[in-house]
PDB file of N, CA and C and ligand atoms in Angstrom:
ATOM      1  N   MET H   1       5.883 -12.144   0.575  1.00  0.00           N
ATOM      2  CA  MET H   1       5.828 -11.522  -0.738  1.00  0.00           C
ATOM      3  C   MET H   1       4.711 -10.486  -0.767  1.00  0.00           C
ATOM      4  N   HIS H   2       4.994  -9.381  -1.400  1.00  0.00           N
ATOM      5  CA  HIS H   2       4.017  -8.313  -1.567  1.00  0.00           C
ATOM      6  C   HIS H   2       3.965  -7.916  -3.044  1.00  0.00           C
ATOM      7  N   SER H   3       3.019  -7.093  -3.354  1.00  0.00           N
ATOM      8  CA  SER H   3       2.937  -6.541  -4.704  1.00  0.00           C
ATOM      9  C   SER H   3       2.419  -5.113  -4.580  1.00  0.00           C
ATOM     10  N   PHE H   4       3.317  -4.153  -4.764  1.00  0.00           N
ATOM     11  CA  PHE H   4       2.948  -2.752  -4.586  1.00  0.00           C
ATOM     12  C   PHE H   4       2.288  -2.243  -5.857  1.00  0.00           C
ATOM     13  N   TRP H   5       1.081  -1.743  -5.682  1.00  0.00           N
ATOM     14  CA  TRP H   5       0.243  -1.365  -6.816  1.00  0.00           C
ATOM     15  C   TRP H   5      -0.321   0.032  -6.609  1.00  0.00           C
ATOM     16  N   VAL H   6      -0.145   0.873  -7.625  1.00  0.00           N
ATOM     17  CA  VAL H   6      -0.755   2.202  -7.639  1.00  0.00           C
ATOM     18  C   VAL H   6      -1.633   2.234  -8.888  1.00  0.00           C
ATOM     19  N   PRO H   7      -2.933   2.105  -8.721  1.00  0.00           N
ATOM     20  CA  PRO H   7      -3.819   1.995  -9.883  1.00  0.00           C
ATOM     21  C   PRO H   7      -3.621   3.098 -10.925  1.00  0.00           C
ATOM     22  N   GLU H   8      -3.445   4.352 -10.485  1.00  0.00           N
ATOM     23  CA  GLU H   8      -3.305   5.444 -11.464  1.00  0.00           C
ATOM     24  C   GLU H   8      -2.011   5.346 -12.265  1.00  0.00           C
ATOM     25  N   PHE H   9      -1.038   4.601 -11.773  1.00  0.00           N
ATOM     26  CA  PHE H   9       0.219   4.429 -12.509  1.00  0.00           C
ATOM     27  C   PHE H   9       0.116   3.312 -13.547  1.00  0.00           C
ATOM     28  N   LEU H  10      -0.925   2.509 -13.453  1.00  0.00           N
ATOM     29  CA  LEU H  10      -1.044   1.314 -14.297  1.00  0.00           C
ATOM     30  C   LEU H  10       0.220   0.467 -14.151  1.00  0.00           C
ATOM     31  N   PHE H  11       0.654   0.333 -12.882  1.00  0.00           N
ATOM     32  CA  PHE H  11       1.919  -0.354 -12.615  1.00  0.00           C
ATOM     33  C   PHE H  11       1.821  -1.101 -11.295  1.00  0.00           C
ATOM     34  N   LYS H  12       2.402  -2.263 -11.284  1.00  0.00           N
ATOM     35  CA  LYS H  12       2.436  -3.069 -10.066  1.00  0.00           C
ATOM     36  C   LYS H  12       3.801  -3.737 -10.006  1.00  0.00           C
ATOM     37  N   ARG H  13       4.400  -3.735  -8.809  1.00  0.00           N
ATOM     38  CA  ARG H  13       5.727  -4.340  -8.655  1.00  0.00           C
ATOM     39  C   ARG H  13       5.669  -5.429  -7.595  1.00  0.00           C
ATOM     40  N   ASP H  14       5.942  -6.658  -8.007  1.00  0.00           N
ATOM     41  CA  ASP H  14       6.044  -7.748  -7.045  1.00  0.00           C
ATOM     42  C   ASP H  14       7.310  -7.565  -6.227  1.00  0.00           C
ATOM     43  N   VAL H  15       7.216  -7.847  -4.952  1.00  0.00           N
ATOM     44  CA  VAL H  15       8.363  -7.745  -4.053  1.00  0.00           C
ATOM     45  C   VAL H  15       8.608  -9.136  -3.498  1.00  0.00           C
ATOM     46  N   ILE H  16       9.681  -9.746  -3.969  1.00  0.00           N
ATOM     47  CA  ILE H  16       9.968 -11.141  -3.646  1.00  0.00           C
ATOM     48  C   ILE H  16      11.320 -11.205  -2.946  1.00  0.00           C
ATOM     49  N   PRO H  17      11.374 -11.804  -1.767  1.00  0.00           N
ATOM     50  CA  PRO H  17      12.652 -11.893  -1.052  1.00  0.00           C
ATOM     51  C   PRO H  17      13.703 -12.637  -1.884  1.00  0.00           C
ATOM     52  N   GLY H  18      14.949 -12.171  -1.786  1.00  0.00           N
ATOM     53  CA  GLY H  18      16.053 -12.862  -2.423  1.00  0.00           C
ATOM     54  C   GLY H  18      16.443 -12.338  -3.792  1.00  0.00           C
ATOM     55  N   ILE H  19      15.696 -11.383  -4.342  1.00  0.00           N
ATOM     56  CA  ILE H  19      16.080 -10.831  -5.647  1.00  0.00           C
ATOM     57  C   ILE H  19      17.254  -9.878  -5.427  1.00  0.00           C
ATOM     58  N   PRO H  20      18.344 -10.029  -6.191  1.00  0.00           N
ATOM     59  CA  PRO H  20      19.523  -9.181  -5.985  1.00  0.00           C
ATOM     60  C   PRO H  20      19.211  -7.701  -6.162  1.00  0.00           C
ATOM     61  N   GLU H  21      19.960  -6.868  -5.418  1.00  0.00           N
ATOM     62  CA  GLU H  21      19.706  -5.434  -5.408  1.00  0.00           C
ATOM     63  C   GLU H  21      19.848  -4.794  -6.785  1.00  0.00           C
ATOM     64  N   ASP H  22      20.724  -5.320  -7.636  1.00  0.00           N
ATOM     65  CA  ASP H  22      20.947  -4.718  -8.960  1.00  0.00           C
ATOM     66  C   ASP H  22      19.985  -5.243 -10.024  1.00  0.00           C
ATOM     67  N   ASN H  23      19.049  -6.086  -9.639  1.00  0.00           N
ATOM     68  CA  ASN H  23      18.083  -6.621 -10.591  1.00  0.00           C
ATOM     69  C   ASN H  23      17.055  -5.550 -10.950  1.00  0.00           C
ATOM     70  N   PRO H  24      16.845  -5.265 -12.247  1.00  0.00           N
ATOM     71  CA  PRO H  24      15.872  -4.227 -12.641  1.00  0.00           C
ATOM     72  C   PRO H  24      14.465  -4.527 -12.134  1.00  0.00           C
ATOM     73  N   GLY H  25      14.168  -5.759 -11.820  1.00  0.00           N
ATOM     74  CA  GLY H  25      12.861  -6.130 -11.297  1.00  0.00           C
ATOM     75  C   GLY H  25      12.596  -5.603  -9.904  1.00  0.00           C
ATOM     76  N   ARG H  26      13.593  -4.995  -9.272  1.00  0.00           N
ATOM     77  CA  ARG H  26      13.406  -4.411  -7.941  1.00  0.00           C
ATOM     78  C   ARG H  26      12.989  -2.949  -8.004  1.00  0.00           C
ATOM     79  N   LYS H  27      13.049  -2.331  -9.171  1.00  0.00           N
ATOM     80  CA  LYS H  27      12.737  -0.900  -9.282  1.00  0.00           C
ATOM     81  C   LYS H  27      11.241  -0.645  -9.311  1.00  0.00           C
ATOM     82  N   PHE H  28      10.854   0.403  -8.631  1.00  0.00           N
ATOM     83  CA  PHE H  28       9.484   0.909  -8.735  1.00  0.00           C
ATOM     84  C   PHE H  28       9.629   2.269  -9.386  1.00  0.00           C
ATOM     85  N   GLU H  29       9.638   2.288 -10.699  1.00  0.00           N
ATOM     86  CA  GLU H  29       9.958   3.510 -11.421  1.00  0.00           C
ATOM     87  C   GLU H  29       8.870   3.817 -12.438  1.00  0.00           C
ATOM     88  N   ILE H  30       8.315   5.010 -12.331  1.00  0.00           N
ATOM     89  CA  ILE H  30       7.251   5.431 -13.227  1.00  0.00           C
ATOM     90  C   ILE H  30       7.792   6.541 -14.130  1.00  0.00           C
ATOM     91  N   THR H  31       7.671   6.371 -15.412  1.00  0.00           N
ATOM     92  CA  THR H  31       8.157   7.399 -16.334  1.00  0.00           C
ATOM     93  C   THR H  31       7.049   7.895 -17.257  1.00  0.00           C
ATOM     94  N   THR H  32       5.836   7.426 -17.074  1.00  0.00           N
ATOM     95  CA  THR H  32       4.769   7.755 -18.015  1.00  0.00           C
ATOM     96  C   THR H  32       3.791   8.792 -17.491  1.00  0.00           C
ATOM     97  N   LEU H  33       3.911   9.189 -16.225  1.00  0.00           N
ATOM     98  CA  LEU H  33       2.983  10.157 -15.661  1.00  0.00           C
ATOM     99  C   LEU H  33       3.635  11.531 -15.684  1.00  0.00           C
ATOM    100  N   ASP H  34       2.961  12.512 -16.242  1.00  0.00           N
ATOM    101  CA  ASP H  34       3.578  13.831 -16.390  1.00  0.00           C
ATOM    102  C   ASP H  34       2.897  14.887 -15.526  1.00  0.00           C
ATOM    103  N   ARG H  35       2.352  14.480 -14.407  1.00  0.00           N
ATOM    104  CA  ARG H  35       1.737  15.462 -13.510  1.00  0.00           C
ATOM    105  C   ARG H  35       2.098  15.110 -12.071  1.00  0.00           C
ATOM    106  N   THR H  36       2.145  16.129 -11.249  1.00  0.00           N
ATOM    107  CA  THR H  36       2.450  15.911  -9.850  1.00  0.00           C
ATOM    108  C   THR H  36       1.162  15.567  -9.099  1.00  0.00           C
ATOM    109  N   GLY H  37       1.338  15.101  -7.871  1.00  0.00           N
ATOM    110  CA  GLY H  37       0.170  14.785  -7.060  1.00  0.00           C
ATOM    111  C   GLY H  37       0.476  13.669  -6.081  1.00  0.00           C
ATOM    112  N   THR H  38      -0.521  13.304  -5.321  1.00  0.00           N
ATOM    113  CA  THR H  38      -0.407  12.209  -4.369  1.00  0.00           C
ATOM    114  C   THR H  38      -1.358  11.110  -4.817  1.00  0.00           C
ATOM    115  N   PHE H  39      -0.827   9.897  -4.904  1.00  0.00           N
ATOM    116  CA  PHE H  39      -1.571   8.785  -5.476  1.00  0.00           C
ATOM    117  C   PHE H  39      -1.650   7.635  -4.478  1.00  0.00           C
ATOM    118  N   ALA H  40      -2.831   7.084  -4.352  1.00  0.00           N
ATOM    119  CA  ALA H  40      -3.047   5.992  -3.405  1.00  0.00           C
ATOM    120  C   ALA H  40      -2.541   4.670  -3.972  1.00  0.00           C
ATOM    121  N   GLY H  41      -1.912   3.898  -3.074  1.00  0.00           N
ATOM    122  CA  GLY H  41      -1.437   2.576  -3.463  1.00  0.00           C
ATOM    123  C   GLY H  41      -1.797   1.559  -2.405  1.00  0.00           C
ATOM    124  N   ARG H  42      -1.641   0.321  -2.768  1.00  0.00           N
ATOM    125  CA  ARG H  42      -1.924  -0.769  -1.833  1.00  0.00           C
ATOM    126  C   ARG H  42      -1.182  -2.019  -2.266  1.00  0.00           C
ATOM    127  N   CYS H  43      -1.096  -2.964  -1.361  1.00  0.00           N
ATOM    128  CA  CYS H  43      -0.517  -4.257  -1.698  1.00  0.00           C
ATOM    129  C   CYS H  43      -1.587  -5.063  -2.431  1.00  0.00           C
ATOM    130  N   ALA H  44      -1.207  -5.647  -3.554  1.00  0.00           N
ATOM    131  CA  ALA H  44      -2.152  -6.400  -4.367  1.00  0.00           C
ATOM    132  C   ALA H  44      -1.952  -7.902  -4.234  1.00  0.00           C
ATOM    133  N   GLU H  45      -1.135  -8.309  -3.277  1.00  0.00           N
ATOM    134  CA  GLU H  45      -0.871  -9.735  -3.057  1.00  0.00           C
ATOM    135  C   GLU H  45      -1.363 -10.091  -1.654  1.00  0.00           C
ATOM    136  N   LEU H  46      -2.172 -11.101  -1.545  1.00  0.00           N
ATOM    137  CA  LEU H  46      -2.670 -11.516  -0.228  1.00  0.00           C
ATOM    138  C   LEU H  46      -1.481 -12.058   0.563  1.00  0.00           C
ATOM    139  N   CYS H  47      -0.879 -11.158   1.377  1.00  0.00           N
ATOM    140  CA  CYS H  47       0.427 -11.450   1.964  1.00  0.00           C
ATOM    141  C   CYS H  47       0.360 -11.916   3.417  1.00  0.00           C
ATOM    142  N   GLY H  48      -0.752 -11.764   4.072  1.00  0.00           N
ATOM    143  CA  GLY H  48      -0.807 -12.194   5.462  1.00  0.00           C
ATOM    144  C   GLY H  48      -1.955 -11.538   6.183  1.00  0.00           C
ATOM    145  N   VAL H  49      -1.965 -11.669   7.514  1.00  0.00           N
ATOM    146  CA  VAL H  49      -3.102 -11.191   8.297  1.00  0.00           C
ATOM    147  C   VAL H  49      -3.280  -9.675   8.243  1.00  0.00           C
ATOM    148  N   ASP H  50      -2.207  -8.938   8.039  1.00  0.00           N
ATOM    149  CA  ASP H  50      -2.311  -7.478   7.994  1.00  0.00           C
ATOM    150  C   ASP H  50      -2.361  -6.933   6.567  1.00  0.00           C
ATOM    151  N   HIS H  51      -2.628  -7.799   5.627  1.00  0.00           N
ATOM    152  CA  HIS H  51      -2.661  -7.378   4.222  1.00  0.00           C
ATOM    153  C   HIS H  51      -3.610  -6.197   4.005  1.00  0.00           C
ATOM    154  N   SER H  52      -4.763  -6.228   4.633  1.00  0.00           N
ATOM    155  CA  SER H  52      -5.753  -5.166   4.412  1.00  0.00           C
ATOM    156  C   SER H  52      -5.266  -3.805   4.907  1.00  0.00           C
ATOM    157  N   ARG H  53      -4.224  -3.793   5.725  1.00  0.00           N
ATOM    158  CA  ARG H  53      -3.692  -2.533   6.252  1.00  0.00           C
ATOM    159  C   ARG H  53      -2.533  -2.002   5.416  1.00  0.00           C
ATOM    160  N   MET H  54      -2.184  -2.694   4.350  1.00  0.00           N
ATOM    161  CA  MET H  54      -1.036  -2.290   3.528  1.00  0.00           C
ATOM    162  C   MET H  54      -1.445  -1.240   2.500  1.00  0.00           C
ATOM    163  N   LEU H  55      -1.767  -0.072   3.024  1.00  0.00           N
ATOM    164  CA  LEU H  55      -2.133   1.063   2.179  1.00  0.00           C
ATOM    165  C   LEU H  55      -0.996   2.067   2.249  1.00  0.00           C
ATOM    166  N   PHE H  56      -0.723   2.752   1.169  1.00  0.00           N
ATOM    167  CA  PHE H  56       0.330   3.760   1.161  1.00  0.00           C
ATOM    168  C   PHE H  56      -0.012   4.827   0.123  1.00  0.00           C
ATOM    169  N   SER H  57       0.749   5.893   0.116  1.00  0.00           N
ATOM    170  CA  SER H  57       0.572   6.897  -0.925  1.00  0.00           C
ATOM    171  C   SER H  57       1.935   7.233  -1.512  1.00  0.00           C
ATOM    172  N   VAL H  58       1.914   7.597  -2.769  1.00  0.00           N
ATOM    173  CA  VAL H  58       3.125   8.003  -3.483  1.00  0.00           C
ATOM    174  C   VAL H  58       2.938   9.445  -3.912  1.00  0.00           C
ATOM    175  N   LYS H  59       3.921  10.264  -3.565  1.00  0.00           N
ATOM    176  CA  LYS H  59       3.846  11.686  -3.907  1.00  0.00           C
ATOM    177  C   LYS H  59       4.790  11.958  -5.078  1.00  0.00           C
ATOM    178  N   LEU H  60       4.238  12.398  -6.186  1.00  0.00           N
ATOM    179  CA  LEU H  60       5.048  12.790  -7.343  1.00  0.00           C
ATOM    180  C   LEU H  60       5.289  14.288  -7.274  1.00  0.00           C
ATOM    181  N   VAL H  61       6.566  14.671  -7.321  1.00  0.00           N
ATOM    182  CA  VAL H  61       6.949  16.080  -7.210  1.00  0.00           C
ATOM    183  C   VAL H  61       7.910  16.424  -8.347  1.00  0.00           C
ATOM    184  N   PRO H  62       8.084  17.714  -8.630  1.00  0.00           N
ATOM    185  CA  PRO H  62       9.084  18.121  -9.615  1.00  0.00           C
ATOM    186  C   PRO H  62      10.482  17.693  -9.158  1.00  0.00           C
ATOM    187  N   GLN H  63      11.384  17.473 -10.117  1.00  0.00           N
ATOM    188  CA  GLN H  63      12.731  16.997  -9.808  1.00  0.00           C
ATOM    189  C   GLN H  63      13.437  17.889  -8.787  1.00  0.00           C
ATOM    190  N   ALA H  64      13.306  19.216  -8.924  1.00  0.00           N
ATOM    191  CA  ALA H  64      13.979  20.137  -8.000  1.00  0.00           C
ATOM    192  C   ALA H  64      13.486  19.941  -6.565  1.00  0.00           C
ATOM    193  N   GLU H  65      12.187  19.728  -6.402  1.00  0.00           N
ATOM    194  CA  GLU H  65      11.638  19.500  -5.061  1.00  0.00           C
ATOM    195  C   GLU H  65      12.155  18.178  -4.482  1.00  0.00           C
ATOM    196  N   PHE H  66      12.242  17.170  -5.325  1.00  0.00           N
ATOM    197  CA  PHE H  66      12.767  15.875  -4.883  1.00  0.00           C
ATOM    198  C   PHE H  66      14.234  16.012  -4.465  1.00  0.00           C
ATOM    199  N   ASP H  67      15.023  16.704  -5.292  1.00  0.00           N
ATOM    200  CA  ASP H  67      16.448  16.887  -4.968  1.00  0.00           C
ATOM    201  C   ASP H  67      16.612  17.618  -3.635  1.00  0.00           C
ATOM    202  N   GLN H  68      15.760  18.637  -3.400  1.00  0.00           N
ATOM    203  CA  GLN H  68      15.824  19.374  -2.147  1.00  0.00           C
ATOM    204  C   GLN H  68      15.476  18.470  -0.966  1.00  0.00           C
ATOM    205  N   TYR H  69      14.469  17.639  -1.138  1.00  0.00           N
ATOM    206  CA  TYR H  69      14.047  16.700  -0.084  1.00  0.00           C
ATOM    207  C   TYR H  69      15.206  15.753   0.275  1.00  0.00           C
ATOM    208  N   ILE H  70      15.852  15.226  -0.755  1.00  0.00           N
ATOM    209  CA  ILE H  70      16.966  14.301  -0.516  1.00  0.00           C
ATOM    210  C   ILE H  70      18.109  15.023   0.181  1.00  0.00           C
ATOM    211  N   ALA H  71      18.441  16.214  -0.293  1.00  0.00           N
ATOM    212  CA  ALA H  71      19.541  16.965   0.316  1.00  0.00           C
ATOM    213  C   ALA H  71      19.258  17.275   1.779  1.00  0.00           C
ATOM    214  N   THR H  72      18.032  17.656   2.085  1.00  0.00           N
ATOM    215  CA  THR H  72      17.646  17.964   3.459  1.00  0.00           C
ATOM    216  C   THR H  72      17.779  16.733   4.350  1.00  0.00           C
ATOM    217  N   HIS H  73      17.325  15.610   3.863  1.00  0.00           N
ATOM    218  CA  HIS H  73      17.366  14.401   4.691  1.00  0.00           C
ATOM    219  C   HIS H  73      18.767  13.830   4.814  1.00  0.00           C
ATOM    220  N   GLN H  74      19.584  13.998   3.770  1.00  0.00           N
ATOM    221  CA  GLN H  74      20.977  13.550   3.878  1.00  0.00           C
ATOM    222  C   GLN H  74      21.708  14.409   4.888  1.00  0.00           C
ATOM    223  N   ALA H  75      21.445  15.714   4.881  1.00  0.00           N
ATOM    224  CA  ALA H  75      22.087  16.614   5.843  1.00  0.00           C
ATOM    225  C   ALA H  75      21.643  16.264   7.253  1.00  0.00           C
ATOM    226  N   GLY H  76      20.388  15.921   7.424  1.00  0.00           N
ATOM    227  CA  GLY H  76      19.855  15.559   8.739  1.00  0.00           C
ATOM    228  C   GLY H  76      20.455  14.281   9.280  1.00  0.00           C
ATOM    229  N   SER H  77      20.772  13.340   8.404  1.00  0.00           N
ATOM    230  CA  SER H  77      21.306  12.054   8.865  1.00  0.00           C
ATOM    231  C   SER H  77      22.774  12.157   9.223  1.00  0.00           C
ATOM    232  N   ALA H  78      23.448  13.223   8.781  1.00  0.00           N
ATOM    233  CA  ALA H  78      24.866  13.379   9.085  1.00  0.00           C
ATOM    234  C   ALA H  78      25.103  13.924  10.473  1.00  0.00           C
ATOM    235  N   GLN H  79      24.056  14.356  11.162  1.00  0.00           N
ATOM    236  CA  GLN H  79      24.239  14.961  12.485  1.00  0.00           C
ATOM    237  C   GLN H  79      24.355  13.901  13.559  1.00  0.00           C
TER     238      GLN H  79
HETATM  239 CU1   CU M   1      -0.420  -7.564   1.133  1.00  0.00          CU
END
């Protein structure tokens, strides 16, 4: 079990094995931040020996940039 936490989002999402894919509790969705940027995150649940290495960043971009990123990667996976 993990808990993905981005302090600037004021949001934390527990990640628990076995939760169905359509369960809203599986979403990591932020709708309250209105600026772009890169935000540091970490696991907030003492999950194991490598817990201290569970650092990540989340990049918030404009919708058009996100759509372009997805389109580029979908095109790349079709090759
Ligand atoms: Cu952890």
